[in-house]
Amino acid sequence: MIGAAAEDVTRRKYLQSGFELERANYRVPGLGEIDLIMRAGQKLYFIECKSGQTSADAAALLSNHQRDRMHQTALHFLEATGRDMNCDMRFDAAFVDRQGSVSVIPGALN
C-alpha cells in the first residue's frame, strides 16, 4: 500500500470512529506536510501516515526530524486558521501494512 492509499484507509478508520476531517495533506512550502488533520469536538489530531510491508516497517520510516517538522507545520496551521496555539491537540502516527491494516499510535509524535 502506498502513500495516498495509506492516508485514505487511515482517514476512513478515524471517520468510522466519529472523527471529522479538518484537512488532508496540509502543506507549507519549505516547512512540511501533515497527512491528516482530524477533529473530535474541539480537539485536533495531527496524523502522520506511513506504509510498509508490515506496520513495523512503516514505523521505521518515522524520524525525529519529521516529528519536529510536523509540529512546526501544525503551529502554522493553527495560526493560519485563527486557532489558539494552546488548543487541545494530539500528534498520532498511523502505520499501514500491505494488507491495509492500520495501527494507530495515539500521541506517538507528541
PDB file of N, CA and C in Angstrom:
ATOM      1  N   MET A   1       0.865  -1.175   0.000  1.00  0.00           N
ATOM      2  CA  MET A   1       0.000   0.000   0.000  1.00  0.00           C
ATOM      3  C   MET A   1       0.902   1.225   0.000  1.00  0.00           C
ATOM      4  N   ILE A   2       0.615   2.176  -0.875  1.00  0.00           N
ATOM      5  CA  ILE A   2       1.449   3.373  -0.956  1.00  0.00           C
ATOM      6  C   ILE A   2       0.759   4.577  -0.327  1.00  0.00           C
ATOM      7  N   GLY A   3       1.507   5.685  -0.234  1.00  0.00           N
ATOM      8  CA  GLY A   3       1.099   6.903   0.453  1.00  0.00           C
ATOM      9  C   GLY A   3      -0.364   7.276   0.432  1.00  0.00           C
ATOM     10  N   ALA A   4      -0.888   7.612  -0.741  1.00  0.00           N
ATOM     11  CA  ALA A   4      -2.268   8.103  -0.821  1.00  0.00           C
ATOM     12  C   ALA A   4      -3.260   7.047  -0.349  1.00  0.00           C
ATOM     13  N   ALA A   5      -3.025   5.797  -0.686  1.00  0.00           N
ATOM     14  CA  ALA A   5      -3.928   4.725  -0.255  1.00  0.00           C
ATOM     15  C   ALA A   5      -3.854   4.538   1.256  1.00  0.00           C
ATOM     16  N   ALA A   6      -2.656   4.647   1.821  1.00  0.00           N
ATOM     17  CA  ALA A   6      -2.491   4.535   3.277  1.00  0.00           C
ATOM     18  C   ALA A   6      -3.227   5.669   3.983  1.00  0.00           C
ATOM     19  N   GLU A   7      -3.128   6.863   3.437  1.00  0.00           N
ATOM     20  CA  GLU A   7      -3.829   8.006   4.023  1.00  0.00           C
ATOM     21  C   GLU A   7      -5.337   7.811   3.945  1.00  0.00           C
ATOM     22  N   ASP A   8      -5.811   7.269   2.822  1.00  0.00           N
ATOM     23  CA  ASP A   8      -7.248   7.057   2.642  1.00  0.00           C
ATOM     24  C   ASP A   8      -7.788   6.046   3.653  1.00  0.00           C
ATOM     25  N   VAL A   9      -7.108   4.922   3.816  1.00  0.00           N
ATOM     26  CA  VAL A   9      -7.584   3.912   4.760  1.00  0.00           C
ATOM     27  C   VAL A   9      -7.501   4.430   6.199  1.00  0.00           C
ATOM     28  N   THR A  10      -6.496   5.232   6.492  1.00  0.00           N
ATOM     29  CA  THR A  10      -6.381   5.831   7.831  1.00  0.00           C
ATOM     30  C   THR A  10      -7.505   6.833   8.067  1.00  0.00           C
ATOM     31  N   ARG A  11      -7.776   7.671   7.067  1.00  0.00           N
ATOM     32  CA  ARG A  11      -8.865   8.648   7.196  1.00  0.00           C
ATOM     33  C   ARG A  11     -10.180   7.927   7.469  1.00  0.00           C
ATOM     34  N   ARG A  12     -10.449   6.856   6.725  1.00  0.00           N
ATOM     35  CA  ARG A  12     -11.694   6.100   6.924  1.00  0.00           C
ATOM     36  C   ARG A  12     -11.771   5.522   8.338  1.00  0.00           C
ATOM     37  N   LYS A  13     -10.641   5.051   8.853  1.00  0.00           N
ATOM     38  CA  LYS A  13     -10.620   4.494  10.224  1.00  0.00           C
ATOM     39  C   LYS A  13     -11.011   5.569  11.237  1.00  0.00           C
ATOM     40  N   TYR A  14     -10.460   6.754  11.098  1.00  0.00           N
ATOM     41  CA  TYR A  14     -10.795   7.853  12.018  1.00  0.00           C
ATOM     42  C   TYR A  14     -12.266   8.276  11.842  1.00  0.00           C
ATOM     43  N   LEU A  15     -12.722   8.385  10.600  1.00  0.00           N
ATOM     44  CA  LEU A  15     -14.113   8.778  10.357  1.00  0.00           C
ATOM     45  C   LEU A  15     -15.082   7.774  10.968  1.00  0.00           C
ATOM     46  N   GLN A  16     -14.768   6.496  10.842  1.00  0.00           N
ATOM     47  CA  GLN A  16     -15.625   5.450  11.415  1.00  0.00           C
ATOM     48  C   GLN A  16     -15.649   5.506  12.938  1.00  0.00           C
ATOM     49  N   SER A  17     -14.634   6.127  13.514  1.00  0.00           N
ATOM     50  CA  SER A  17     -14.570   6.273  14.972  1.00  0.00           C
ATOM     51  C   SER A  17     -15.204   7.576  15.454  1.00  0.00           C
ATOM     52  N   GLY A  18     -15.828   8.322  14.532  1.00  0.00           N
ATOM     53  CA  GLY A  18     -16.546   9.532  14.919  1.00  0.00           C
ATOM     54  C   GLY A  18     -15.791  10.838  14.751  1.00  0.00           C
ATOM     55  N   PHE A  19     -14.600  10.776  14.190  1.00  0.00           N
ATOM     56  CA  PHE A  19     -13.829  11.993  13.942  1.00  0.00           C
ATOM     57  C   PHE A  19     -14.345  12.688  12.683  1.00  0.00           C
ATOM     58  N   GLU A  20     -14.039  13.973  12.570  1.00  0.00           N
ATOM     59  CA  GLU A  20     -14.353  14.730  11.354  1.00  0.00           C
ATOM     60  C   GLU A  20     -13.054  15.149  10.695  1.00  0.00           C
ATOM     61  N   LEU A  21     -13.053  15.141   9.374  1.00  0.00           N
ATOM     62  CA  LEU A  21     -11.875  15.571   8.639  1.00  0.00           C
ATOM     63  C   LEU A  21     -11.802  17.088   8.640  1.00  0.00           C
ATOM     64  N   GLU A  22     -10.723  17.603   9.140  1.00  0.00           N
ATOM     65  CA  GLU A  22     -10.484  19.043   9.148  1.00  0.00           C
ATOM     66  C   GLU A  22      -9.712  19.438   7.886  1.00  0.00           C
ATOM     67  N   ARG A  23      -8.673  18.670   7.559  1.00  0.00           N
ATOM     68  CA  ARG A  23      -7.857  18.961   6.370  1.00  0.00           C
ATOM     69  C   ARG A  23      -7.012  17.741   6.025  1.00  0.00           C
ATOM     70  N   ALA A  24      -6.795  17.515   4.752  1.00  0.00           N
ATOM     71  CA  ALA A  24      -5.893  16.450   4.297  1.00  0.00           C
ATOM     72  C   ALA A  24      -4.735  17.090   3.545  1.00  0.00           C
ATOM     73  N   ASN A  25      -3.563  16.524   3.705  1.00  0.00           N
ATOM     74  CA  ASN A  25      -2.358  16.968   3.007  1.00  0.00           C
ATOM     75  C   ASN A  25      -2.118  18.470   3.146  1.00  0.00           C
ATOM     76  N   TYR A  26      -2.086  18.919   4.396  1.00  0.00           N
ATOM     77  CA  TYR A  26      -1.804  20.338   4.663  1.00  0.00           C
ATOM     78  C   TYR A  26      -0.312  20.574   4.467  1.00  0.00           C
ATOM     79  N   ARG A  27       0.026  21.400   3.463  1.00  0.00           N
ATOM     80  CA  ARG A  27       1.423  21.646   3.115  1.00  0.00           C
ATOM     81  C   ARG A  27       1.807  23.092   3.357  1.00  0.00           C
ATOM     82  N   VAL A  28       3.018  23.250   3.850  1.00  0.00           N
ATOM     83  CA  VAL A  28       3.629  24.565   3.972  1.00  0.00           C
ATOM     84  C   VAL A  28       4.982  24.458   3.262  1.00  0.00           C
ATOM     85  N   PRO A  29       5.116  25.114   2.102  1.00  0.00           N
ATOM     86  CA  PRO A  29       6.372  25.022   1.353  1.00  0.00           C
ATOM     87  C   PRO A  29       7.578  25.379   2.227  1.00  0.00           C
ATOM     88  N   GLY A  30       8.598  24.539   2.141  1.00  0.00           N
ATOM     89  CA  GLY A  30       9.821  24.762   2.901  1.00  0.00           C
ATOM     90  C   GLY A  30       9.734  24.343   4.359  1.00  0.00           C
ATOM     91  N   LEU A  31       8.558  23.921   4.803  1.00  0.00           N
ATOM     92  CA  LEU A  31       8.388  23.548   6.202  1.00  0.00           C
ATOM     93  C   LEU A  31       7.998  22.079   6.349  1.00  0.00           C
ATOM     94  N   GLY A  32       6.889  21.695   5.748  1.00  0.00           N
ATOM     95  CA  GLY A  32       6.470  20.310   5.858  1.00  0.00           C
ATOM     96  C   GLY A  32       5.029  20.091   5.457  1.00  0.00           C
ATOM     97  N   GLU A  33       4.579  18.870   5.696  1.00  0.00           N
ATOM     98  CA  GLU A  33       3.216  18.470   5.364  1.00  0.00           C
ATOM     99  C   GLU A  33       2.661  17.611   6.488  1.00  0.00           C
ATOM    100  N   ILE A  34       1.372  17.761   6.725  1.00  0.00           N
ATOM    101  CA  ILE A  34       0.664  16.895   7.658  1.00  0.00           C
ATOM    102  C   ILE A  34      -0.340  16.111   6.823  1.00  0.00           C
ATOM    103  N   ASP A  35      -0.267  14.786   6.920  1.00  0.00           N
ATOM    104  CA  ASP A  35      -1.116  13.941   6.087  1.00  0.00           C
ATOM    105  C   ASP A  35      -2.596  14.156   6.375  1.00  0.00           C
ATOM    106  N   LEU A  36      -2.971  14.095   7.636  1.00  0.00           N
ATOM    107  CA  LEU A  36      -4.379  14.261   8.011  1.00  0.00           C
ATOM    108  C   LEU A  36      -4.490  15.133   9.252  1.00  0.00           C
ATOM    109  N   ILE A  37      -5.478  16.002   9.232  1.00  0.00           N
ATOM    110  CA  ILE A  37      -5.839  16.754  10.432  1.00  0.00           C
ATOM    111  C   ILE A  37      -7.307  16.424  10.688  1.00  0.00           C
ATOM    112  N   MET A  38      -7.552  15.750  11.800  1.00  0.00           N
ATOM    113  CA  MET A  38      -8.903  15.332  12.158  1.00  0.00           C
ATOM    114  C   MET A  38      -9.330  16.093  13.402  1.00  0.00           C
ATOM    115  N   ARG A  39     -10.625  16.057  13.656  1.00  0.00           N
ATOM    116  CA  ARG A  39     -11.159  16.755  14.829  1.00  0.00           C
ATOM    117  C   ARG A  39     -12.222  15.891  15.493  1.00  0.00           C
ATOM    118  N   ALA A  40     -12.218  15.913  16.805  1.00  0.00           N
ATOM    119  CA  ALA A  40     -13.278  15.298  17.608  1.00  0.00           C
ATOM    120  C   ALA A  40     -13.633  16.342  18.655  1.00  0.00           C
ATOM    121  N   GLY A  41     -14.821  16.902  18.539  1.00  0.00           N
ATOM    122  CA  GLY A  41     -15.184  18.026  19.398  1.00  0.00           C
ATOM    123  C   GLY A  41     -14.275  19.187  19.064  1.00  0.00           C
ATOM    124  N   GLN A  42     -13.637  19.746  20.060  1.00  0.00           N
ATOM    125  CA  GLN A  42     -12.709  20.854  19.844  1.00  0.00           C
ATOM    126  C   GLN A  42     -11.252  20.401  19.732  1.00  0.00           C
ATOM    127  N   LYS A  43     -11.001  19.122  19.959  1.00  0.00           N
ATOM    128  CA  LYS A  43      -9.624  18.615  19.942  1.00  0.00           C
ATOM    129  C   LYS A  43      -9.180  18.296  18.516  1.00  0.00           C
ATOM    130  N   LEU A  44      -7.970  18.729  18.184  1.00  0.00           N
ATOM    131  CA  LEU A  44      -7.386  18.462  16.868  1.00  0.00           C
ATOM    132  C   LEU A  44      -6.397  17.309  16.954  1.00  0.00           C
ATOM    133  N   TYR A  45      -6.375  16.508  15.903  1.00  0.00           N
ATOM    134  CA  TYR A  45      -5.472  15.363  15.804  1.00  0.00           C
ATOM    135  C   TYR A  45      -4.670  15.521  14.524  1.00  0.00           C
ATOM    136  N   PHE A  46      -3.356  15.652  14.673  1.00  0.00           N
ATOM    137  CA  PHE A  46      -2.450  15.764  13.542  1.00  0.00           C
ATOM    138  C   PHE A  46      -1.860  14.371  13.331  1.00  0.00           C
ATOM    139  N   ILE A  47      -2.033  13.828  12.133  1.00  0.00           N
ATOM    140  CA  ILE A  47      -1.717  12.418  11.912  1.00  0.00           C
ATOM    141  C   ILE A  47      -0.715  12.242  10.772  1.00  0.00           C
ATOM    142  N   GLU A  48       0.346  11.520  11.068  1.00  0.00           N
ATOM    143  CA  GLU A  48       1.333  11.138  10.067  1.00  0.00           C
ATOM    144  C   GLU A  48       1.075   9.682   9.705  1.00  0.00           C
ATOM    145  N   CYS A  49       0.905   9.405   8.409  1.00  0.00           N
ATOM    146  CA  CYS A  49       0.651   8.051   7.921  1.00  0.00           C
ATOM    147  C   CYS A  49       1.907   7.508   7.255  1.00  0.00           C
ATOM    148  N   LYS A  50       2.261   6.299   7.595  1.00  0.00           N
ATOM    149  CA  LYS A  50       3.395   5.617   6.976  1.00  0.00           C
ATOM    150  C   LYS A  50       2.941   4.233   6.547  1.00  0.00           C
ATOM    151  N   SER A  51       3.426   3.781   5.394  1.00  0.00           N
ATOM    152  CA  SER A  51       3.071   2.448   4.922  1.00  0.00           C
ATOM    153  C   SER A  51       4.330   1.622   4.686  1.00  0.00           C
ATOM    154  N   GLY A  52       4.171   0.311   4.836  1.00  0.00           N
ATOM    155  CA  GLY A  52       5.272  -0.612   4.616  1.00  0.00           C
ATOM    156  C   GLY A  52       4.741  -2.025   4.498  1.00  0.00           C
ATOM    157  N   GLN A  53       5.633  -2.962   4.268  1.00  0.00           N
ATOM    158  CA  GLN A  53       5.220  -4.369   4.183  1.00  0.00           C
ATOM    159  C   GLN A  53       4.516  -4.785   5.473  1.00  0.00           C
ATOM    160  N   THR A  54       5.040  -4.304   6.590  1.00  0.00           N
ATOM    161  CA  THR A  54       4.433  -4.553   7.901  1.00  0.00           C
ATOM    162  C   THR A  54       4.307  -3.206   8.619  1.00  0.00           C
ATOM    163  N   SER A  55       3.552  -3.188   9.698  1.00  0.00           N
ATOM    164  CA  SER A  55       3.450  -1.957  10.499  1.00  0.00           C
ATOM    165  C   SER A  55       4.809  -1.568  11.061  1.00  0.00           C
ATOM    166  N   ALA A  56       5.614  -2.571  11.427  1.00  0.00           N
ATOM    167  CA  ALA A  56       6.953  -2.284  11.960  1.00  0.00           C
ATOM    168  C   ALA A  56       7.836  -1.636  10.892  1.00  0.00           C
ATOM    169  N   ASP A  57       7.731  -2.107   9.652  1.00  0.00           N
ATOM    170  CA  ASP A  57       8.474  -1.481   8.553  1.00  0.00           C
ATOM    171  C   ASP A  57       8.053  -0.025   8.386  1.00  0.00           C
ATOM    172  N   ALA A  58       6.750   0.209   8.468  1.00  0.00           N
ATOM    173  CA  ALA A  58       6.232   1.571   8.326  1.00  0.00           C
ATOM    174  C   ALA A  58       6.732   2.455   9.469  1.00  0.00           C
ATOM    175  N   ALA A  59       6.709   1.918  10.679  1.00  0.00           N
ATOM    176  CA  ALA A  59       7.148   2.692  11.851  1.00  0.00           C
ATOM    177  C   ALA A  59       8.618   3.083  11.744  1.00  0.00           C
ATOM    178  N   ALA A  60       9.412   2.231  11.126  1.00  0.00           N
ATOM    179  CA  ALA A  60      10.844   2.503  10.989  1.00  0.00           C
ATOM    180  C   ALA A  60      11.124   3.709  10.091  1.00  0.00           C
ATOM    181  N   LEU A  61      10.149   4.115   9.309  1.00  0.00           N
ATOM    182  CA  LEU A  61      10.322   5.249   8.403  1.00  0.00           C
ATOM    183  C   LEU A  61      10.149   6.601   9.092  1.00  0.00           C
ATOM    184  N   LEU A  62       9.676   6.594  10.310  1.00  0.00           N
ATOM    185  CA  LEU A  62       9.397   7.839  11.034  1.00  0.00           C
ATOM    186  C   LEU A  62      10.650   8.330  11.756  1.00  0.00           C
ATOM    187  N   SER A  63      10.963   9.615  11.588  1.00  0.00           N
ATOM    188  CA  SER A  63      12.170  10.172  12.213  1.00  0.00           C
ATOM    189  C   SER A  63      11.824  11.321  13.162  1.00  0.00           C
ATOM    190  N   ASN A  64      12.750  11.637  14.055  1.00  0.00           N
ATOM    191  CA  ASN A  64      12.571  12.772  14.954  1.00  0.00           C
ATOM    192  C   ASN A  64      12.517  14.073  14.167  1.00  0.00           C
ATOM    193  N   HIS A  65      13.308  14.170  13.117  1.00  0.00           N
ATOM    194  CA  HIS A  65      13.297  15.369  12.273  1.00  0.00           C
ATOM    195  C   HIS A  65      11.907  15.577  11.666  1.00  0.00           C
ATOM    196  N   GLN A  66      11.308  14.486  11.211  1.00  0.00           N
ATOM    197  CA  GLN A  66       9.962  14.575  10.632  1.00  0.00           C
ATOM    198  C   GLN A  66       8.956  15.008  11.704  1.00  0.00           C
ATOM    199  N   ARG A  67       9.098  14.478  12.920  1.00  0.00           N
ATOM    200  CA  ARG A  67       8.211  14.882  14.019  1.00  0.00           C
ATOM    201  C   ARG A  67       8.327  16.378  14.278  1.00  0.00           C
ATOM    202  N   ASP A  68       9.560  16.883  14.312  1.00  0.00           N
ATOM    203  CA  ASP A  68       9.771  18.307  14.561  1.00  0.00           C
ATOM    204  C   ASP A  68       9.146  19.163  13.464  1.00  0.00           C
ATOM    205  N   ARG A  69       9.306  18.749  12.217  1.00  0.00           N
ATOM    206  CA  ARG A  69       8.701  19.484  11.098  1.00  0.00           C
ATOM    207  C   ARG A  69       7.173  19.438  11.177  1.00  0.00           C
ATOM    208  N   MET A  70       6.644  18.313  11.620  1.00  0.00           N
ATOM    209  CA  MET A  70       5.194  18.184  11.766  1.00  0.00           C
ATOM    210  C   MET A  70       4.679  19.160  12.815  1.00  0.00           C
ATOM    211  N   HIS A  71       5.388  19.292  13.922  1.00  0.00           N
ATOM    212  CA  HIS A  71       4.985  20.228  14.973  1.00  0.00           C
ATOM    213  C   HIS A  71       4.997  21.667  14.444  1.00  0.00           C
ATOM    214  N   GLN A  72       6.028  22.031  13.718  1.00  0.00           N
ATOM    215  CA  GLN A  72       6.114  23.380  13.154  1.00  0.00           C
ATOM    216  C   GLN A  72       4.990  23.627  12.146  1.00  0.00           C
ATOM    217  N   THR A  73       4.693  22.625  11.339  1.00  0.00           N
ATOM    218  CA  THR A  73       3.610  22.753  10.358  1.00  0.00           C
ATOM    219  C   THR A  73       2.262  22.868  11.061  1.00  0.00           C
ATOM    220  N   ALA A  74       2.091  22.144  12.158  1.00  0.00           N
ATOM    221  CA  ALA A  74       0.850  22.234  12.932  1.00  0.00           C
ATOM    222  C   ALA A  74       0.680  23.634  13.517  1.00  0.00           C
ATOM    223  N   LEU A  75       1.754  24.212  14.026  1.00  0.00           N
ATOM    224  CA  LEU A  75       1.675  25.579  14.542  1.00  0.00           C
ATOM    225  C   LEU A  75       1.285  26.554  13.433  1.00  0.00           C
ATOM    226  N   HIS A  76       1.819  26.341  12.252  1.00  0.00           N
ATOM    227  CA  HIS A  76       1.439  27.180  11.102  1.00  0.00           C
ATOM    228  C   HIS A  76      -0.055  27.034  10.815  1.00  0.00           C
ATOM    229  N   PHE A  77      -0.559  25.798  10.842  1.00  0.00           N
ATOM    230  CA  PHE A  77      -1.981  25.549  10.608  1.00  0.00           C
ATOM    231  C   PHE A  77      -2.831  26.277  11.644  1.00  0.00           C
ATOM    232  N   LEU A  78      -2.437  26.186  12.908  1.00  0.00           N
ATOM    233  CA  LEU A  78      -3.208  26.853  13.967  1.00  0.00           C
ATOM    234  C   LEU A  78      -3.258  28.356  13.725  1.00  0.00           C
ATOM    235  N   GLU A  79      -2.123  28.938  13.395  1.00  0.00           N
ATOM    236  CA  GLU A  79      -2.070  30.375  13.141  1.00  0.00           C
ATOM    237  C   GLU A  79      -2.889  30.745  11.910  1.00  0.00           C
ATOM    238  N   ALA A  80      -2.734  29.971  10.838  1.00  0.00           N
ATOM    239  CA  ALA A  80      -3.427  30.264   9.579  1.00  0.00           C
ATOM    240  C   ALA A  80      -4.946  30.150   9.709  1.00  0.00           C
ATOM    241  N   THR A  81      -5.415  29.314  10.639  1.00  0.00           N
ATOM    242  CA  THR A  81      -6.854  29.125  10.815  1.00  0.00           C
ATOM    243  C   THR A  81      -7.409  29.876  12.018  1.00  0.00           C
ATOM    244  N   GLY A  82      -6.563  30.719  12.642  1.00  0.00           N
ATOM    245  CA  GLY A  82      -7.023  31.559  13.741  1.00  0.00           C
ATOM    246  C   GLY A  82      -7.313  30.815  15.026  1.00  0.00           C
ATOM    247  N   ARG A  83      -6.685  29.685  15.204  1.00  0.00           N
ATOM    248  CA  ARG A  83      -6.896  28.911  16.437  1.00  0.00           C
ATOM    249  C   ARG A  83      -5.868  29.283  17.491  1.00  0.00           C
ATOM    250  N   ASP A  84      -6.242  29.030  18.722  1.00  0.00           N
ATOM    251  CA  ASP A  84      -5.353  29.259  19.860  1.00  0.00           C
ATOM    252  C   ASP A  84      -4.192  28.270  19.786  1.00  0.00           C
ATOM    253  N   MET A  85      -2.979  28.772  19.954  1.00  0.00           N
ATOM    254  CA  MET A  85      -1.791  27.921  19.899  1.00  0.00           C
ATOM    255  C   MET A  85      -1.763  26.904  21.045  1.00  0.00           C
ATOM    256  N   ASN A  86      -2.555  27.132  22.070  1.00  0.00           N
ATOM    257  CA  ASN A  86      -2.613  26.219  23.205  1.00  0.00           C
ATOM    258  C   ASN A  86      -3.866  25.352  23.198  1.00  0.00           C
ATOM    259  N   CYS A  87      -4.486  25.216  22.027  1.00  0.00           N
ATOM    260  CA  CYS A  87      -5.707  24.411  21.952  1.00  0.00           C
ATOM    261  C   CYS A  87      -5.372  22.944  22.238  1.00  0.00           C
ATOM    262  N   ASP A  88      -6.398  22.176  22.518  1.00  0.00           N
ATOM    263  CA  ASP A  88      -6.234  20.754  22.801  1.00  0.00           C
ATOM    264  C   ASP A  88      -5.890  20.037  21.500  1.00  0.00           C
ATOM    265  N   MET A  89      -4.730  19.352  21.471  1.00  0.00           N
ATOM    266  CA  MET A  89      -4.313  18.669  20.255  1.00  0.00           C
ATOM    267  C   MET A  89      -3.468  17.457  20.596  1.00  0.00           C
ATOM    268  N   ARG A  90      -3.370  16.571  19.605  1.00  0.00           N
ATOM    269  CA  ARG A  90      -2.562  15.366  19.767  1.00  0.00           C
ATOM    270  C   ARG A  90      -1.927  15.037  18.422  1.00  0.00           C
ATOM    271  N   PHE A  91      -0.734  14.455  18.481  1.00  0.00           N
ATOM    272  CA  PHE A  91       0.002  14.058  17.279  1.00  0.00           C
ATOM    273  C   PHE A  91       0.085  12.535  17.240  1.00  0.00           C
ATOM    274  N   ASP A  92      -0.642  11.944  16.296  1.00  0.00           N
ATOM    275  CA  ASP A  92      -0.704  10.487  16.172  1.00  0.00           C
ATOM    276  C   ASP A  92       0.154   9.996  15.008  1.00  0.00           C
ATOM    277  N   ALA A  93       0.554   8.746  15.094  1.00  0.00           N
ATOM    278  CA  ALA A  93       1.205   8.060  13.979  1.00  0.00           C
ATOM    279  C   ALA A  93       0.302   6.898  13.581  1.00  0.00           C
ATOM    280  N   ALA A  94       0.106   6.741  12.279  1.00  0.00           N
ATOM    281  CA  ALA A  94      -0.689   5.626  11.759  1.00  0.00           C
ATOM    282  C   ALA A  94       0.195   4.817  10.820  1.00  0.00           C
ATOM    283  N   PHE A  95       0.309   3.540  11.108  1.00  0.00           N
ATOM    284  CA  PHE A  95       1.141   2.651  10.306  1.00  0.00           C
ATOM    285  C   PHE A  95       0.233   1.673   9.564  1.00  0.00           C
ATOM    286  N   VAL A  96       0.414   1.612   8.256  1.00  0.00           N
ATOM    287  CA  VAL A  96      -0.443   0.783   7.411  1.00  0.00           C
ATOM    288  C   VAL A  96       0.417  -0.287   6.746  1.00  0.00           C
ATOM    289  N   ASP A  97      -0.008  -1.556   6.911  1.00  0.00           N
ATOM    290  CA  ASP A  97       0.746  -2.634   6.280  1.00  0.00           C
ATOM    291  C   ASP A  97       0.211  -2.913   4.875  1.00  0.00           C
ATOM    292  N   ARG A  98       0.844  -3.822   4.169  1.00  0.00           N
ATOM    293  CA  ARG A  98       0.478  -4.062   2.764  1.00  0.00           C
ATOM    294  C   ARG A  98      -0.929  -4.622   2.590  1.00  0.00           C
ATOM    295  N   GLN A  99      -1.521  -5.185   3.654  1.00  0.00           N
ATOM    296  CA  GLN A  99      -2.906  -5.657   3.578  1.00  0.00           C
ATOM    297  C   GLN A  99      -3.914  -4.541   3.850  1.00  0.00           C
ATOM    298  N   GLY A 100      -3.424  -3.377   4.228  1.00  0.00           N
ATOM    299  CA  GLY A 100      -4.313  -2.268   4.520  1.00  0.00           C
ATOM    300  C   GLY A 100      -4.761  -2.189   5.958  1.00  0.00           C
ATOM    301  N   SER A 101      -4.125  -2.950   6.826  1.00  0.00           N
ATOM    302  CA  SER A 101      -4.437  -2.899   8.253  1.00  0.00           C
ATOM    303  C   SER A 101      -3.751  -1.675   8.861  1.00  0.00           C
ATOM    304  N   VAL A 102      -4.506  -0.915   9.636  1.00  0.00           N
ATOM    305  CA  VAL A 102      -3.993   0.331  10.219  1.00  0.00           C
ATOM    306  C   VAL A 102      -3.739   0.150  11.712  1.00  0.00           C
ATOM    307  N   SER A 103      -2.538   0.525  12.138  1.00  0.00           N
ATOM    308  CA  SER A 103      -2.206   0.552  13.566  1.00  0.00           C
ATOM    309  C   SER A 103      -1.957   2.010  13.928  1.00  0.00           C
ATOM    310  N   VAL A 104      -2.803   2.552  14.799  1.00  0.00           N
ATOM    311  CA  VAL A 104      -2.657   3.939  15.237  1.00  0.00           C
ATOM    312  C   VAL A 104      -1.989   3.953  16.601  1.00  0.00           C
ATOM    313  N   ILE A 105      -0.975   4.800  16.717  1.00  0.00           N
ATOM    314  CA  ILE A 105      -0.301   5.001  17.992  1.00  0.00           C
ATOM    315  C   ILE A 105      -0.672   6.419  18.455  1.00  0.00           C
ATOM    316  N   PRO A 106      -1.680   6.527  19.344  1.00  0.00           N
ATOM    317  CA  PRO A 106      -2.105   7.840  19.816  1.00  0.00           C
ATOM    318  C   PRO A 106      -0.968   8.558  20.554  1.00  0.00           C
ATOM    319  N   GLY A 107      -0.756   9.806  20.179  1.00  0.00           N
ATOM    320  CA  GLY A 107       0.245  10.621  20.861  1.00  0.00           C
ATOM    321  C   GLY A 107       1.683  10.220  20.574  1.00  0.00           C
ATOM    322  N   ALA A 108       1.917   9.388  19.583  1.00  0.00           N
ATOM    323  CA  ALA A 108       3.264   8.899  19.284  1.00  0.00           C
ATOM    324  C   ALA A 108       4.218  10.019  18.918  1.00  0.00           C
ATOM    325  N   LEU A 109       3.693  11.122  18.420  1.00  0.00           N
ATOM    326  CA  LEU A 109       4.545  12.217  17.953  1.00  0.00           C
ATOM    327  C   LEU A 109       4.407  13.465  18.827  1.00  0.00           C
ATOM    328  N   ASN A 110       3.826  13.316  20.020  1.00  0.00           N
ATOM    329  CA  ASN A 110       3.668  14.474  20.922  1.00  0.00           C
ATOM    330  C   ASN A 110       5.004  14.991  21.386  1.00  0.00           C
TER     331      ASN A 110
END
